[in-house]
Short mmCIF file of C-alpha atoms and ligand atoms in Angstrom, two decimals:
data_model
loop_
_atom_site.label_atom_id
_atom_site.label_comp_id
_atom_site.label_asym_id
_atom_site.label_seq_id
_atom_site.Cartn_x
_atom_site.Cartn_y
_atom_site.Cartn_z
CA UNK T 1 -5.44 27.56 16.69
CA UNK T 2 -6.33 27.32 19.95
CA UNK T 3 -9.39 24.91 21.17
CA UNK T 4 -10.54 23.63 23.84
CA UNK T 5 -10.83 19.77 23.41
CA UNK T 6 -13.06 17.49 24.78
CA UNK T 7 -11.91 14.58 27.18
CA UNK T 8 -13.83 11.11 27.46
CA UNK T 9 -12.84 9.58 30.73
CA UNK T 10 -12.49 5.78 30.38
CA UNK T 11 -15.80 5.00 31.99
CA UNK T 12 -17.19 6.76 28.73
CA UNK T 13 -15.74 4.79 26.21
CA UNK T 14 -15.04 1.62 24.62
CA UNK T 15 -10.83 1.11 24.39
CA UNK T 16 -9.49 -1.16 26.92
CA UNK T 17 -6.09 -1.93 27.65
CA UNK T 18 -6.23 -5.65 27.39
CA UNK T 19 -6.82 -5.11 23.16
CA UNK T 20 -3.56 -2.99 23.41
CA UNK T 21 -0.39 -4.94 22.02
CA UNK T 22 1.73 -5.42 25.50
CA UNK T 23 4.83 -4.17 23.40
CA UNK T 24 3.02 -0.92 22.55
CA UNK T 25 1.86 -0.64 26.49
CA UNK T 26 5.26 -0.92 27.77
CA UNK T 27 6.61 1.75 25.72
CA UNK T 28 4.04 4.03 26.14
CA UNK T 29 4.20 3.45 30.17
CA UNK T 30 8.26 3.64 30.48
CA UNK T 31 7.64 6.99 28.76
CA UNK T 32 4.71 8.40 30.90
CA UNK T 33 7.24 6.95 33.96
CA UNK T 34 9.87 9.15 32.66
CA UNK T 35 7.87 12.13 32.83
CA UNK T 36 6.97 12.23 29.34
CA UNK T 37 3.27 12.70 27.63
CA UNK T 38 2.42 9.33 25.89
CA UNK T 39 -0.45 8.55 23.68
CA UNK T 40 -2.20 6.38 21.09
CA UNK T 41 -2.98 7.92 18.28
CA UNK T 42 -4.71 7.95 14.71
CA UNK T 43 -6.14 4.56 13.19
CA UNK T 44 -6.03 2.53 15.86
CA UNK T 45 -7.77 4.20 18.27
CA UNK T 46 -10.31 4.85 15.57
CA UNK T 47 -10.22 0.88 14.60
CA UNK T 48 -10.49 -0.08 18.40
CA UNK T 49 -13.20 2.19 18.65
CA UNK T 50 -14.91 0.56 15.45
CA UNK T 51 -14.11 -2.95 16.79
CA UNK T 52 -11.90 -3.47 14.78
CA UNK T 53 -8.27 -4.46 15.14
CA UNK T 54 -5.50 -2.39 14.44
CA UNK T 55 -3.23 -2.85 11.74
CA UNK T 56 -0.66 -1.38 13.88
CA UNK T 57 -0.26 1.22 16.67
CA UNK T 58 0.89 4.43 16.26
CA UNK T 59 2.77 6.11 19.54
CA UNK T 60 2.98 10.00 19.70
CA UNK T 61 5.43 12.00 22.69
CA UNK T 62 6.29 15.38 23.95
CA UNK T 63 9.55 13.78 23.84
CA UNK T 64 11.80 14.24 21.08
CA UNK T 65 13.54 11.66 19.08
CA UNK T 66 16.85 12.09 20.80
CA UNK T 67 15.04 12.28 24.52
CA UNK T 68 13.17 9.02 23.96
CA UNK T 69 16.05 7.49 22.34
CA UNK T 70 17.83 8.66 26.22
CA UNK T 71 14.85 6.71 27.52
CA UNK T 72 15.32 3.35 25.38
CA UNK T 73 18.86 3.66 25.24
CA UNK T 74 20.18 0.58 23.19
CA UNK T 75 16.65 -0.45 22.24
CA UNK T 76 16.26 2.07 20.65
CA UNK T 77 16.87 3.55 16.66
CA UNK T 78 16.53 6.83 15.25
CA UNK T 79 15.23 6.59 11.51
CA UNK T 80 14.74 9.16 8.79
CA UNK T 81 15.96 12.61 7.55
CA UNK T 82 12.87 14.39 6.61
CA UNK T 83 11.05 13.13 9.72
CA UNK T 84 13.14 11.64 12.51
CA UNK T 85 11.03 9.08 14.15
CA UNK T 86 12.21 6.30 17.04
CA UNK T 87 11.75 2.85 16.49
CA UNK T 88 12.01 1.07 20.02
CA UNK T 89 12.52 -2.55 20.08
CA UNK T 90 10.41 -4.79 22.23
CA UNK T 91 11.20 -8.11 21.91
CA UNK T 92 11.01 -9.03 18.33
CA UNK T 93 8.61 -6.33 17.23
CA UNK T 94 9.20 -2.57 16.69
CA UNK T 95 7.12 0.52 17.61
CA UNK T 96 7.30 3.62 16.16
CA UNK T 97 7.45 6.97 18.62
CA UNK T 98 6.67 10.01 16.74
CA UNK T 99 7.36 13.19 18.28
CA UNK T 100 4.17 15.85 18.25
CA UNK T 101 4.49 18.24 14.91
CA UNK T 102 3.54 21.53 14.64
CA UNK T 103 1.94 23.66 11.77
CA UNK T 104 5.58 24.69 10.68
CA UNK T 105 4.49 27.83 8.50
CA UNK T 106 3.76 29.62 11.81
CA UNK T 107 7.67 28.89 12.48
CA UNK T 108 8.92 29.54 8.74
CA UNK T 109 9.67 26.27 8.52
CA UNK T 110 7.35 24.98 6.24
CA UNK T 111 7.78 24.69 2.35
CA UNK T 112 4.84 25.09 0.01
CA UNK T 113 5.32 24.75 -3.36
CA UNK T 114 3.32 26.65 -5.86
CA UNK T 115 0.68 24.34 -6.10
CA UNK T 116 0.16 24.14 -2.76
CA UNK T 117 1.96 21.34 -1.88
CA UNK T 118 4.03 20.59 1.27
CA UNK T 119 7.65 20.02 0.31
CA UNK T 120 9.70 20.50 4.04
CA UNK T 121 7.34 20.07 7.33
CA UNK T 122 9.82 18.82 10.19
CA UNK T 123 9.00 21.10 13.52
CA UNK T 124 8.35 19.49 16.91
CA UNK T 125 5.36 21.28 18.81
CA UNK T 126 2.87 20.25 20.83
CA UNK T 127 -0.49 18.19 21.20
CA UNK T 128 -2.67 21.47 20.78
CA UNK T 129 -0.50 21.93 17.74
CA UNK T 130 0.04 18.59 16.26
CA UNK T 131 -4.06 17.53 15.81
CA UNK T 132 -4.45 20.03 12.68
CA UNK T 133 -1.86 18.59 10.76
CA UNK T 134 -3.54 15.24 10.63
CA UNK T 135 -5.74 14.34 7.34
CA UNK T 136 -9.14 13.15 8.80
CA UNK T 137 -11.05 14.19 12.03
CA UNK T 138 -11.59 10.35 12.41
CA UNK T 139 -7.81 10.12 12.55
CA UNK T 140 -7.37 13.07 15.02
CA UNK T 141 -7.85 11.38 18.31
CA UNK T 142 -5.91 10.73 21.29
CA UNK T 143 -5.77 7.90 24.12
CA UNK T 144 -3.95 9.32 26.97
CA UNK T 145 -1.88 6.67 28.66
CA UNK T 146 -1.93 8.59 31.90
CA UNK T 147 -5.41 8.16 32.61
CA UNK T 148 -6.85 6.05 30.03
CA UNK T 149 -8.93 9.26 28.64
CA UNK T 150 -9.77 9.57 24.94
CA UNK T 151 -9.30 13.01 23.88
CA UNK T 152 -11.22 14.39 20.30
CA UNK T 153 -10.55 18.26 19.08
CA UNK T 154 -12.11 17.90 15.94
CA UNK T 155 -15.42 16.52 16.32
CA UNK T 156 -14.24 12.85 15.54
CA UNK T 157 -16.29 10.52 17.96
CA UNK T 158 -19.56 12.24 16.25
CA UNK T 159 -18.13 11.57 13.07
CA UNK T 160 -17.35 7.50 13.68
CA UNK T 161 -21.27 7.44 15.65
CA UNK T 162 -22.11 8.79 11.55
CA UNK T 163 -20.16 7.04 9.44
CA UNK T 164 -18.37 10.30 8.13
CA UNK T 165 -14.79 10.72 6.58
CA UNK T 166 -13.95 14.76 6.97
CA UNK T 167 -10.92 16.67 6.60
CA UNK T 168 -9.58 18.51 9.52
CA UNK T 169 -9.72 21.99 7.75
CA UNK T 170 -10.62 23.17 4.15
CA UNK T 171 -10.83 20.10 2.25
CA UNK T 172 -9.07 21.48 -0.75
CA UNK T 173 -6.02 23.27 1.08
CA UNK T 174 -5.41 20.27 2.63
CA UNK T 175 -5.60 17.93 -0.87
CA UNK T 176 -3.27 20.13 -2.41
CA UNK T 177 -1.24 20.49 0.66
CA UNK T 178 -1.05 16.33 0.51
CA UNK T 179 -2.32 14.42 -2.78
CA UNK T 180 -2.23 11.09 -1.17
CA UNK T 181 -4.93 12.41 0.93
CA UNK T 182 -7.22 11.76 -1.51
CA UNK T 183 -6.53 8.29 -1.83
CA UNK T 184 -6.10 7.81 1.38
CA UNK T 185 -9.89 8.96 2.10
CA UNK T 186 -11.02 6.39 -0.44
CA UNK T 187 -8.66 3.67 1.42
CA UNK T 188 -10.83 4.16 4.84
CA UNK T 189 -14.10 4.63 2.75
CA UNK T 190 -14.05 0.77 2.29
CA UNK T 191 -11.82 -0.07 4.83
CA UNK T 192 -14.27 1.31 7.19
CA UNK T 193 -17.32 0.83 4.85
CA UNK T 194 -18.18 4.51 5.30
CA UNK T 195 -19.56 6.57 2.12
CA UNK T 196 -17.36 9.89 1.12
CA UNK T 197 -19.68 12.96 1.99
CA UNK T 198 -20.46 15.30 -0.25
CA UNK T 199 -17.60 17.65 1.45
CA UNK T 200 -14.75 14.86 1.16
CA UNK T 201 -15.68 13.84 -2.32
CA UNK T 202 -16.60 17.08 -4.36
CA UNK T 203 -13.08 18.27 -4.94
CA UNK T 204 -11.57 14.51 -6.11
CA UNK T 205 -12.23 14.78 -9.80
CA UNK T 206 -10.50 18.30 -10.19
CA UNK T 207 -7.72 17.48 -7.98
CA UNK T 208 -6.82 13.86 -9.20
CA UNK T 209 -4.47 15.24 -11.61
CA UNK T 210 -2.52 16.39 -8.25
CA UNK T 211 -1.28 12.63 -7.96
CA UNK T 212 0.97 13.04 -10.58
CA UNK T 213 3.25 15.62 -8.25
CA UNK T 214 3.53 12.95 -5.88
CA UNK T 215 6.25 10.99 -5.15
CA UNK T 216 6.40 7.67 -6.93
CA UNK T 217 7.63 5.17 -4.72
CA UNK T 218 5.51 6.54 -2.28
CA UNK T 219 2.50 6.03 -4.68
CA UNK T 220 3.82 2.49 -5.38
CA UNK T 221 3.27 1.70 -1.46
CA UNK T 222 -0.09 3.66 -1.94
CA UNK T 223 -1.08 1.67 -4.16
CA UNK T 224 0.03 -2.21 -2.09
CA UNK T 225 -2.26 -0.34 0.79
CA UNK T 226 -4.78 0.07 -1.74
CA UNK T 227 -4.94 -3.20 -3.36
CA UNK T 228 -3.74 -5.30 -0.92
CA UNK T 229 -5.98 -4.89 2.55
CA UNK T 230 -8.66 -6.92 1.25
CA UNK T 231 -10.84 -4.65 -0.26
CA UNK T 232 -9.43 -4.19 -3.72
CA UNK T 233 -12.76 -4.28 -5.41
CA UNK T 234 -14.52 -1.53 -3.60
CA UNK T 235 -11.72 0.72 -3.90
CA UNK T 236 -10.69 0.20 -7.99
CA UNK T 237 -14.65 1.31 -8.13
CA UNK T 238 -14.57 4.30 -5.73
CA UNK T 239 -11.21 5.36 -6.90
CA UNK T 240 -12.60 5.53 -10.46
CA UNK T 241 -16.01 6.39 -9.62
CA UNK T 242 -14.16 9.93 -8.19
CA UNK T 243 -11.76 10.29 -10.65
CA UNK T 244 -8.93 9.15 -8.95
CA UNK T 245 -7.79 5.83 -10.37
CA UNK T 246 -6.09 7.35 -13.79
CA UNK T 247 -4.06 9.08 -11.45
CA UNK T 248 -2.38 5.90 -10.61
CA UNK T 249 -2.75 3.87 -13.83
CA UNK T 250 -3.49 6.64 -16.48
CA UNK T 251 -2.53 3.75 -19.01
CA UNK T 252 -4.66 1.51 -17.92
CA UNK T 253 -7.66 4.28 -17.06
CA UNK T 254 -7.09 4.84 -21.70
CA UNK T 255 -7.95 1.04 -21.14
CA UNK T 256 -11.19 1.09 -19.20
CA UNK T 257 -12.68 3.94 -21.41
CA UNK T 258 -12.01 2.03 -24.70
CA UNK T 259 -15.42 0.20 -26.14
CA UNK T 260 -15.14 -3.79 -25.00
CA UNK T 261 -12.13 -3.58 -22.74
CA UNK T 262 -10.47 -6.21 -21.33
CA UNK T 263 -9.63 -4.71 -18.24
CA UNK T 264 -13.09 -3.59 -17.39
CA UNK T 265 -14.20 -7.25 -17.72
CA UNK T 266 -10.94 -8.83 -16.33
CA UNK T 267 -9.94 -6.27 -13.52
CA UNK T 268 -12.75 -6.55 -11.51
CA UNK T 269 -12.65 -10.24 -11.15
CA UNK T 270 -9.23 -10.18 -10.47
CA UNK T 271 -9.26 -8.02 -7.30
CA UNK T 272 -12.13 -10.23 -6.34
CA UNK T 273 -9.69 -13.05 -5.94
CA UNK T 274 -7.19 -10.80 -3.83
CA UNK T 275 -9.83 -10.05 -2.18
CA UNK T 276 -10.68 -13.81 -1.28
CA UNK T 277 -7.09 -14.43 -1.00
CA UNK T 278 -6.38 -12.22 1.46
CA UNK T 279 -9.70 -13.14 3.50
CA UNK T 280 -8.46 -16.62 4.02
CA UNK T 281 -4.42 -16.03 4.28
CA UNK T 282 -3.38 -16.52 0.82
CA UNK T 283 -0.27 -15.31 -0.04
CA UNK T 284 -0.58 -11.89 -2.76
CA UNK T 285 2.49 -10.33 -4.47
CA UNK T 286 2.72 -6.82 -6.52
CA UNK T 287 3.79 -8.05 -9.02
CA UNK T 288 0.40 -10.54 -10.25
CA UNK T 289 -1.36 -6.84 -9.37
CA UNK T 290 0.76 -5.15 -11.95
CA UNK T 291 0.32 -7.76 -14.79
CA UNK T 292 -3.35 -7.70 -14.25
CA UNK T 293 -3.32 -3.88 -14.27
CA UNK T 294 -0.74 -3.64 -17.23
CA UNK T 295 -1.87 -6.57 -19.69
CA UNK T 296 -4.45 -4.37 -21.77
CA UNK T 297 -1.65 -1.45 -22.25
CA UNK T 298 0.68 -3.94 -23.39
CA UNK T 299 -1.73 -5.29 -26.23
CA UNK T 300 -2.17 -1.89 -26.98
CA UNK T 301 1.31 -0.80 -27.00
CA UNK T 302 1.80 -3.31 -29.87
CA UNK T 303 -1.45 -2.63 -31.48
CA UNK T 304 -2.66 -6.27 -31.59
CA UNK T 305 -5.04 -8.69 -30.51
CA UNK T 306 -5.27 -10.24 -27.06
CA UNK T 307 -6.06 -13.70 -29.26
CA UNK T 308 -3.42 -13.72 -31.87
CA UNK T 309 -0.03 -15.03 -30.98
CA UNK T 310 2.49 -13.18 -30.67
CA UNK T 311 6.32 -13.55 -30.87
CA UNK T 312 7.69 -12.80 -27.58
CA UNK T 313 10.36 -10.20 -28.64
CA UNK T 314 7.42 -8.03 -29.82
CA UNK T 315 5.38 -8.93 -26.24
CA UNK T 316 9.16 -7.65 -24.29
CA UNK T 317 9.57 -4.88 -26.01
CA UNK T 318 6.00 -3.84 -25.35
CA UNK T 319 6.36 -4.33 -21.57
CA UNK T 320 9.35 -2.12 -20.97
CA UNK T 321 7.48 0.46 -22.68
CA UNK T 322 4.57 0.39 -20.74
CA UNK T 323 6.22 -1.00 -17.38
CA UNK T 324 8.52 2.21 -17.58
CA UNK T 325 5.93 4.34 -17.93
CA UNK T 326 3.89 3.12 -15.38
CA UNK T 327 6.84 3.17 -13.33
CA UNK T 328 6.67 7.18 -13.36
CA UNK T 329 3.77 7.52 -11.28
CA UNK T 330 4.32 4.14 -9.07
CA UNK T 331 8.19 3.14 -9.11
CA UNK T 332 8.58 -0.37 -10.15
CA UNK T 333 11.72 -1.79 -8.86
CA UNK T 334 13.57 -3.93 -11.30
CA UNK T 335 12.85 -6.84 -10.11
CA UNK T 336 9.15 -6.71 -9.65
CA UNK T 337 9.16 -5.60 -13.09
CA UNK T 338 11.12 -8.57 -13.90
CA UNK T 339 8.54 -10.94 -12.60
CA UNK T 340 5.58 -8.81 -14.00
CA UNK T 341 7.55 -9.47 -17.27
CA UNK T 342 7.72 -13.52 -16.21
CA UNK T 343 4.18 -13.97 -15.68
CA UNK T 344 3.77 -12.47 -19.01
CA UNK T 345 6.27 -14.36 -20.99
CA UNK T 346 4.87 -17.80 -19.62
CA UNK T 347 1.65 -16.59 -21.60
CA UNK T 348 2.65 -17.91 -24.93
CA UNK T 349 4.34 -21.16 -23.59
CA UNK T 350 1.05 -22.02 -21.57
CA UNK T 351 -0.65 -21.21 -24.79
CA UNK T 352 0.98 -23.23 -27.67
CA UNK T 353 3.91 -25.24 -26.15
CA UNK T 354 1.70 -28.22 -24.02
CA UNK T 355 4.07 -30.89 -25.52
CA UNK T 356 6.67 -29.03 -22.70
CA UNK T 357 4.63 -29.09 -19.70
CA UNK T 358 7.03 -30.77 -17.83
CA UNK T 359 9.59 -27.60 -18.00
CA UNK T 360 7.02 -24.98 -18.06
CA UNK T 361 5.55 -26.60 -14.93
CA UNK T 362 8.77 -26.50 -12.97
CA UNK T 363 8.93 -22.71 -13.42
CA UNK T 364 9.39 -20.46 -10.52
CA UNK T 365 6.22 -18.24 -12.28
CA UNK T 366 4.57 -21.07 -13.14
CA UNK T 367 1.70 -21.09 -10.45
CA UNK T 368 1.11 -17.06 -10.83
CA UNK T 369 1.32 -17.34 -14.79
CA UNK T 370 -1.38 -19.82 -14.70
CA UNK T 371 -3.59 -17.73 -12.17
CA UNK T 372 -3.07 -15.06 -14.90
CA UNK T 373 -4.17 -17.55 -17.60
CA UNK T 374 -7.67 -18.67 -15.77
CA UNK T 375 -8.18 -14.83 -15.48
CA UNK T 376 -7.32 -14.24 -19.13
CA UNK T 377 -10.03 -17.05 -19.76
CA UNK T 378 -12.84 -15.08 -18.76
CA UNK T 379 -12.19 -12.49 -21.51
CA UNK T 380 -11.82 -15.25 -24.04
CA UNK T 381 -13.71 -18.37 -23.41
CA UNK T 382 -11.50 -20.43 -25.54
CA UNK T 383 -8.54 -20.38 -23.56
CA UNK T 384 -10.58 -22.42 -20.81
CA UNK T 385 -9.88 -25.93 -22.55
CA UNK T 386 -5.96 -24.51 -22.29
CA UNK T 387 -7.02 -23.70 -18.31
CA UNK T 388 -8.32 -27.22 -17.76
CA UNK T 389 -4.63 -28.61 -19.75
CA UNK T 390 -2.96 -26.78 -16.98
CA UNK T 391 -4.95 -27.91 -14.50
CA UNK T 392 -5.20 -31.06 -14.99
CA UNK T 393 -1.20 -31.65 -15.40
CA UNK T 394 -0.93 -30.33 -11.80
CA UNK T 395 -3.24 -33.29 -10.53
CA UNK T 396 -1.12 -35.33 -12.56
CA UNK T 397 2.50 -34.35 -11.78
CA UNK T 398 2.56 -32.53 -8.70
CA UNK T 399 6.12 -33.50 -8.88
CA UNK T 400 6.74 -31.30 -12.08
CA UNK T 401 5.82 -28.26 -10.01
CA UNK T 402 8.82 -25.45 -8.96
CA UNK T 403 9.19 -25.87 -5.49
CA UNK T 404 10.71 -22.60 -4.08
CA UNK T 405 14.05 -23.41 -2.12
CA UNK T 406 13.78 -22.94 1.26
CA UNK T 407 16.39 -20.32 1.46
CA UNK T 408 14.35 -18.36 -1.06
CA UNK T 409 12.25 -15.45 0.44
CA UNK T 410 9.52 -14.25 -0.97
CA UNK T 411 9.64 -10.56 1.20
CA UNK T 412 13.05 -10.00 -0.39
CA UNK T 413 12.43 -9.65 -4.23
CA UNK T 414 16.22 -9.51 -5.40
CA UNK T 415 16.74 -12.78 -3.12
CA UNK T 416 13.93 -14.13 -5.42
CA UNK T 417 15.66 -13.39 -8.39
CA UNK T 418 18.82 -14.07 -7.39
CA UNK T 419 18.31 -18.02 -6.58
CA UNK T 420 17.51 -18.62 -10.11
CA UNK T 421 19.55 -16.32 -11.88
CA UNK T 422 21.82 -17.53 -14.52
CA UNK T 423 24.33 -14.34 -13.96
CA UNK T 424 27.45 -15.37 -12.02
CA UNK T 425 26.90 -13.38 -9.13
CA UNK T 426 29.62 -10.62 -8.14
CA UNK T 427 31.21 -11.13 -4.69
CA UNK T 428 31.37 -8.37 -2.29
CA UNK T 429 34.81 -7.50 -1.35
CA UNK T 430 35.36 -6.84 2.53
CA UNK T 431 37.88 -4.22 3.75
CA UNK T 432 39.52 -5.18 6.78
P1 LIG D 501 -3.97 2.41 8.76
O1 LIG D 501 -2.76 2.19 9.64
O2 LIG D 501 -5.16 1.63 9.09
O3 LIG D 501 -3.63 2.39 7.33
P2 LIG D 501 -3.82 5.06 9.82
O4 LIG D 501 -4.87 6.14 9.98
O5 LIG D 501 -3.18 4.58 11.08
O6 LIG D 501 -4.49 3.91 9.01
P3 LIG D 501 -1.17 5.69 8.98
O7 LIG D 501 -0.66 5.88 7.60
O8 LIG D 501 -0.66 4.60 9.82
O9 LIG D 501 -2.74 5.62 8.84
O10 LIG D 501 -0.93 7.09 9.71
C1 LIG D 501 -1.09 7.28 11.10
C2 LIG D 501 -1.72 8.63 11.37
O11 LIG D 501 -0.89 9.67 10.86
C3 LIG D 501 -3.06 8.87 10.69
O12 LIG D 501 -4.12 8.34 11.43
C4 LIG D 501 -3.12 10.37 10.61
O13 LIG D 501 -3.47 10.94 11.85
C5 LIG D 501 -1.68 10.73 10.32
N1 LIG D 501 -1.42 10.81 8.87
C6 LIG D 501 -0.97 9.81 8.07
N2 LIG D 501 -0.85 10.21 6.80
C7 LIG D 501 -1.20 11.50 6.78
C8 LIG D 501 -1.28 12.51 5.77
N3 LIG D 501 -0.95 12.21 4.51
N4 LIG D 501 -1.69 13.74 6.14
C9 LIG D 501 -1.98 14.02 7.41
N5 LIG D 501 -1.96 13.13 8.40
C10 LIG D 501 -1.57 11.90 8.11
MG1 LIG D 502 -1.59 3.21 11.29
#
């Protein structure tokens, strides 16, 4: 498709270099210096244009992987199969260089499955060529290192001035084409607090289903971006207001249409707190996500009461159940499922074995097990004298508390379980 774009000189708009990350500019100079086209690109010119700031910045080249990597030389990595990308080291950071894609079925390079679904897509082509593959026209734009120009194909700087998410292209060729699209347009719907036009949001319900072909670890990430950029709460409500959500958790969507569920009472207060959490630093890990989202499938899955006690073979053997199946449509690794499975387990000590608070308080799941407690308290009142117990233990004995070793890390889940693990662990034999 050939059109001509339009080109906002930098007297025209808003992005100045000074809210660029210095890293980013050097890379994106040293390749304009080498004679290479160099651009921002995608949600962070559309952030800086919001005022906002950028989660991160996204570089896109004429060059190809192996031409900037001859740029970069030792600072720089090539990573991926299905799309090679560079990562180019500037100090301690790491920006990513994408090369320009083109619309690959014009090449016969492009595999569509028979639901219309992308499979192979790895051909390098130009800017003209590369804006139509991109989801959003918000997304679409360009911010020309070489003269500080913004450049918009698709309509996109009319479509920020009006608050409007639209596909680039026929909205349902391009959800099939891409799933994730979907819930990627509810992601920038409250990320951006922009309504879904009618265009956007009409074909969600019939296409939700769609979800299910898509990968599951990449829905598992999906899912962290979802819940975890600070505005879980509007998007559990858009994502089930258009028929998206079951996609994700079809257990825990059974949940939310039963009469009285817990999760429709507990859910939303829950991603209240990450919300809060997250808007004043707080630390926020999958896995408390997961046990909130999972808890009502769990009662379910053993076809008891959230208020009668339980032994905790029964509650185990419940969780794989429903933790495996979940982990079809979000892959769980084994050791977030392993702390899901902590958190819950601690229920029925923090419950009806106070006499050991001393123990139970210097548990590495302690802290999250009793967040999940206070939450379980607003579905049944009486737990809160239990809640104030708890609470009142860690005023008390601060000393009792787990403290996590400092060689611990919290990013590395198997490190987590590892430092507590009872397993002798296996050493790993060197060859010379
Ligand atoms: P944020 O970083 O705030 O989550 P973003 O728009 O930068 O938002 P990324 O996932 O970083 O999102 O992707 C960068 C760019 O790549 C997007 O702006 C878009 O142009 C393109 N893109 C990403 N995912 C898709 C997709 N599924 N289909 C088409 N284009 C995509
Ligand atoms: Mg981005």
């Amino acid at each position: 498709m050939s059109v001509i774009p339009r080109i906002i000189p930098r007297a025209e708009h808003t992005i100045s270099r000074s809210q660029i990350d210095k890293g980013v500019l050097d890379v994106l100079y040293t390749l304009s210096r080498n004679g290479y086209e160099a651009y921002l690109v995608g949600g962070c010119v559309r952030d800086l244009l919001l005022g906002l700031e950028p989660k991160d910045f996204d570089i896109v080249t004429n060059a190809t992987p192996d031409q900037v990597k001859g740029v970069f030389r030792s600072r720089c990595r090539i990573i991926g199969r299905r799309f090679r990308l560079a990562h180019v080291h500037v100090g301690d950071k790491v920006v990513e260089v994408a090369t320009f894609r083109a619309q690959a079925e014009e090449r016969g390079d492009r595999v569509i499955d028979d639901q219309g679904m992308v499979r192979r897509d790895n051909v390098y082509g130009t800017r003209d060529e590369d804006v139509w593959r991109r989801d959003f026209t918000i997304n679409a734009l360009y911010y020309n290192i070489e003269d500080f120009s913004i450049i918009d194909y698709v309509g996109a700087l009319d479509d920020l001035k009006n608050g409007k998410i639209r596909l680039i292209g026929e909205p349902i060729v391009r959800y099939r084409e891409d799933p994730v699209r979907m819930i990627r347009a509810v992601r920038f719907a409250c990320k951006l607090g922009l309504d879904l036009p009618n265009e956007t949001a009409e074909p969600l319900p019939d296409l939700a289903h769609l979800l299910a072909e898509a990968a599951p670890a990449r829905l598992y990430e999906e899912v962290l971006k979802l819940f975890h950029s600070g505005q879980a709460l509007c998007v559990f409500e858009k994502l089930r207001q258009h028929g998206l959500f079951g996609g994700l958790f079809d257990q825990t969507e059974y949940c939310l249409q039963q009469p009285d569920s817990w999760s429709a009472l507990v859910i939303p207060v829950a991603l209240g707190h990450t919300d809060e959490r997250i808007a004043t630093d707080k630390g926020v890990h999958p896995a408390f996500l997961f046990a909130v989202m999972m808890w009502e499938s769990v009662w379910q899955a053993m076809e008891r009461d959230e208020q009668e006690a339980v032994h905790i073979d029964d509650l185990l053997k419940a969780a794989n159940i429903v933790l495996t199946e979940q982990s079809e449509r979000t892959s769980l690794t084994r050791p977030i499922m392993q702390h899901i499975k902590e958190i819950w387990a601690l229920q029925l000590p923090l419950l009806y074995k106070q006499e050991k608070a001393e123990k139970i308080m210097g548990m590495p799941r302690f802290r999250a097990a009793f967040d999940f407690l206070v939450l379980r308290s607003v579905a049944v009142p009486r737990f809160q004298s239990v809640v104030d117990f708890w609470q009142e233990q860690q005023i008390v004995h601060p000393e009792w508390l787990w403290q996590k070793p400092s060689y611990v890390s919290y990013q590395n889940d198997e490190a987590d379980v590892d430092a507590y693990s009872t397993k002798p662990k296996r050493r790993r034999r060197y060859r010379r």
